């Protein structure tokens, strides 16, 4: 993320905003709490979503992770889920047939 931090920063209530490589706003939280400095991404592209992440951060700064907690249960890959992923990979990502075949084998 070093490159992102070199881009022009604009302030917001939680810290600063930069534009990502696609030109979308990306909100970062920059706060100092109990002598510890935090500079973390919210992974959000809108002010509304970033404010919600800021509230989560302020409730527990030391354990904050952008996007929420990682679920304890594993994700089980069913045949339906695999087929949905391959369709997305082909239609949305426009991956090559060769790559689709490799993904299918995985």
JSON list of C-alpha atoms in Angstrom, two decimals, residues 22-71:
[
{"chain": "A", "resi": 22, "resn": "UNK", "atom": "CA", "xyz": [-9.41, 2.79, -10.81]},
{"chain": "A", "resi": 23, "resn": "UNK", "atom": "CA", "xyz": [-10.18, 6.34, -9.70]},
{"chain": "A", "resi": 24, "resn": "UNK", "atom": "CA", "xyz": [-12.55, 5.34, -6.88]},
{"chain": "A", "resi": 25, "resn": "UNK", "atom": "CA", "xyz": [-12.36, 6.98, -3.48]},
{"chain": "A", "resi": 26, "resn": "UNK", "atom": "CA", "xyz": [-10.81, 4.76, -0.80]},
{"chain": "A", "resi": 27, "resn": "UNK", "atom": "CA", "xyz": [-11.30, 5.73, 2.85]},
{"chain": "A", "resi": 28, "resn": "UNK", "atom": "CA", "xyz": [-8.62, 5.25, 5.48]},
{"chain": "A", "resi": 29, "resn": "UNK", "atom": "CA", "xyz": [-8.86, 5.63, 9.24]},
{"chain": "A", "resi": 30, "resn": "UNK", "atom": "CA", "xyz": [-6.03, 7.56, 10.86]},
{"chain": "A", "resi": 31, "resn": "UNK", "atom": "CA", "xyz": [-6.30, 7.98, 14.62]},
{"chain": "A", "resi": 32, "resn": "UNK", "atom": "CA", "xyz": [-4.09, 8.00, 17.67]},
{"chain": "A", "resi": 33, "resn": "UNK", "atom": "CA", "xyz": [-5.62, 6.18, 20.64]},
{"chain": "A", "resi": 34, "resn": "UNK", "atom": "CA", "xyz": [-3.85, 5.67, 23.98]},
{"chain": "A", "resi": 35, "resn": "UNK", "atom": "CA", "xyz": [-0.51, 6.54, 22.42]},
{"chain": "A", "resi": 36, "resn": "UNK", "atom": "CA", "xyz": [-0.87, 4.07, 19.55]},
{"chain": "A", "resi": 37, "resn": "UNK", "atom": "CA", "xyz": [-1.19, 5.37, 16.02]},
{"chain": "A", "resi": 38, "resn": "UNK", "atom": "CA", "xyz": [-3.58, 3.61, 13.65]},
{"chain": "A", "resi": 39, "resn": "UNK", "atom": "CA", "xyz": [-3.55, 4.04, 9.87]},
{"chain": "A", "resi": 40, "resn": "UNK", "atom": "CA", "xyz": [-5.84, 1.39, 8.41]},
{"chain": "A", "resi": 41, "resn": "UNK", "atom": "CA", "xyz": [-8.01, 1.00, 5.35]},
{"chain": "A", "resi": 42, "resn": "UNK", "atom": "CA", "xyz": [-11.76, 0.72, 5.66]},
{"chain": "A", "resi": 43, "resn": "UNK", "atom": "CA", "xyz": [-11.87, -0.96, 2.23]},
{"chain": "A", "resi": 44, "resn": "UNK", "atom": "CA", "xyz": [-14.84, 1.35, 1.54]},
{"chain": "A", "resi": 45, "resn": "UNK", "atom": "CA", "xyz": [-15.55, 3.50, -1.48]},
{"chain": "A", "resi": 46, "resn": "UNK", "atom": "CA", "xyz": [-18.39, 5.57, -0.01]},
{"chain": "A", "resi": 47, "resn": "UNK", "atom": "CA", "xyz": [-18.58, 7.93, 2.94]},
{"chain": "A", "resi": 48, "resn": "UNK", "atom": "CA", "xyz": [-21.63, 6.14, 4.32]},
{"chain": "A", "resi": 49, "resn": "UNK", "atom": "CA", "xyz": [-19.90, 2.75, 4.42]},
{"chain": "A", "resi": 50, "resn": "UNK", "atom": "CA", "xyz": [-16.69, 4.30, 5.78]},
{"chain": "A", "resi": 51, "resn": "UNK", "atom": "CA", "xyz": [-18.57, 5.92, 8.68]},
{"chain": "A", "resi": 52, "resn": "UNK", "atom": "CA", "xyz": [-19.96, 2.49, 9.64]},
{"chain": "A", "resi": 53, "resn": "UNK", "atom": "CA", "xyz": [-16.43, 1.08, 9.55]},
{"chain": "A", "resi": 54, "resn": "UNK", "atom": "CA", "xyz": [-15.22, 4.00, 11.67]},
{"chain": "A", "resi": 55, "resn": "UNK", "atom": "CA", "xyz": [-17.84, 3.13, 14.29]},
{"chain": "A", "resi": 56, "resn": "UNK", "atom": "CA", "xyz": [-16.64, -0.50, 14.30]},
{"chain": "A", "resi": 57, "resn": "UNK", "atom": "CA", "xyz": [-13.03, 0.69, 14.58]},
{"chain": "A", "resi": 58, "resn": "UNK", "atom": "CA", "xyz": [-13.78, 3.00, 17.51]},
{"chain": "A", "resi": 59, "resn": "UNK", "atom": "CA", "xyz": [-15.51, 0.18, 19.39]},
{"chain": "A", "resi": 60, "resn": "UNK", "atom": "CA", "xyz": [-12.34, -1.99, 19.31]},
{"chain": "A", "resi": 61, "resn": "UNK", "atom": "CA", "xyz": [-9.37, -0.38, 17.53]},
{"chain": "A", "resi": 62, "resn": "UNK", "atom": "CA", "xyz": [-6.83, -3.08, 18.35]},
{"chain": "A", "resi": 63, "resn": "UNK", "atom": "CA", "xyz": [-8.94, -5.83, 16.77]},
{"chain": "A", "resi": 64, "resn": "UNK", "atom": "CA", "xyz": [-10.42, -3.89, 13.86]},
{"chain": "A", "resi": 65, "resn": "UNK", "atom": "CA", "xyz": [-10.33, -5.57, 10.47]},
{"chain": "A", "resi": 66, "resn": "UNK", "atom": "CA", "xyz": [-11.83, -3.93, 7.39]},
{"chain": "A", "resi": 67, "resn": "UNK", "atom": "CA", "xyz": [-15.02, -5.57, 6.23]},
{"chain": "A", "resi": 68, "resn": "UNK", "atom": "CA", "xyz": [-15.81, -7.34, 9.47]},
{"chain": "A", "resi": 69, "resn": "UNK", "atom": "CA", "xyz": [-14.83, -10.45, 11.28]},
{"chain": "A", "resi": 70, "resn": "UNK", "atom": "CA", "xyz": [-13.62, -13.53, 9.48]},
{"chain": "A", "resi": 71, "resn": "UNK", "atom": "CA", "xyz": [-16.15, -16.33, 9.99]}
]
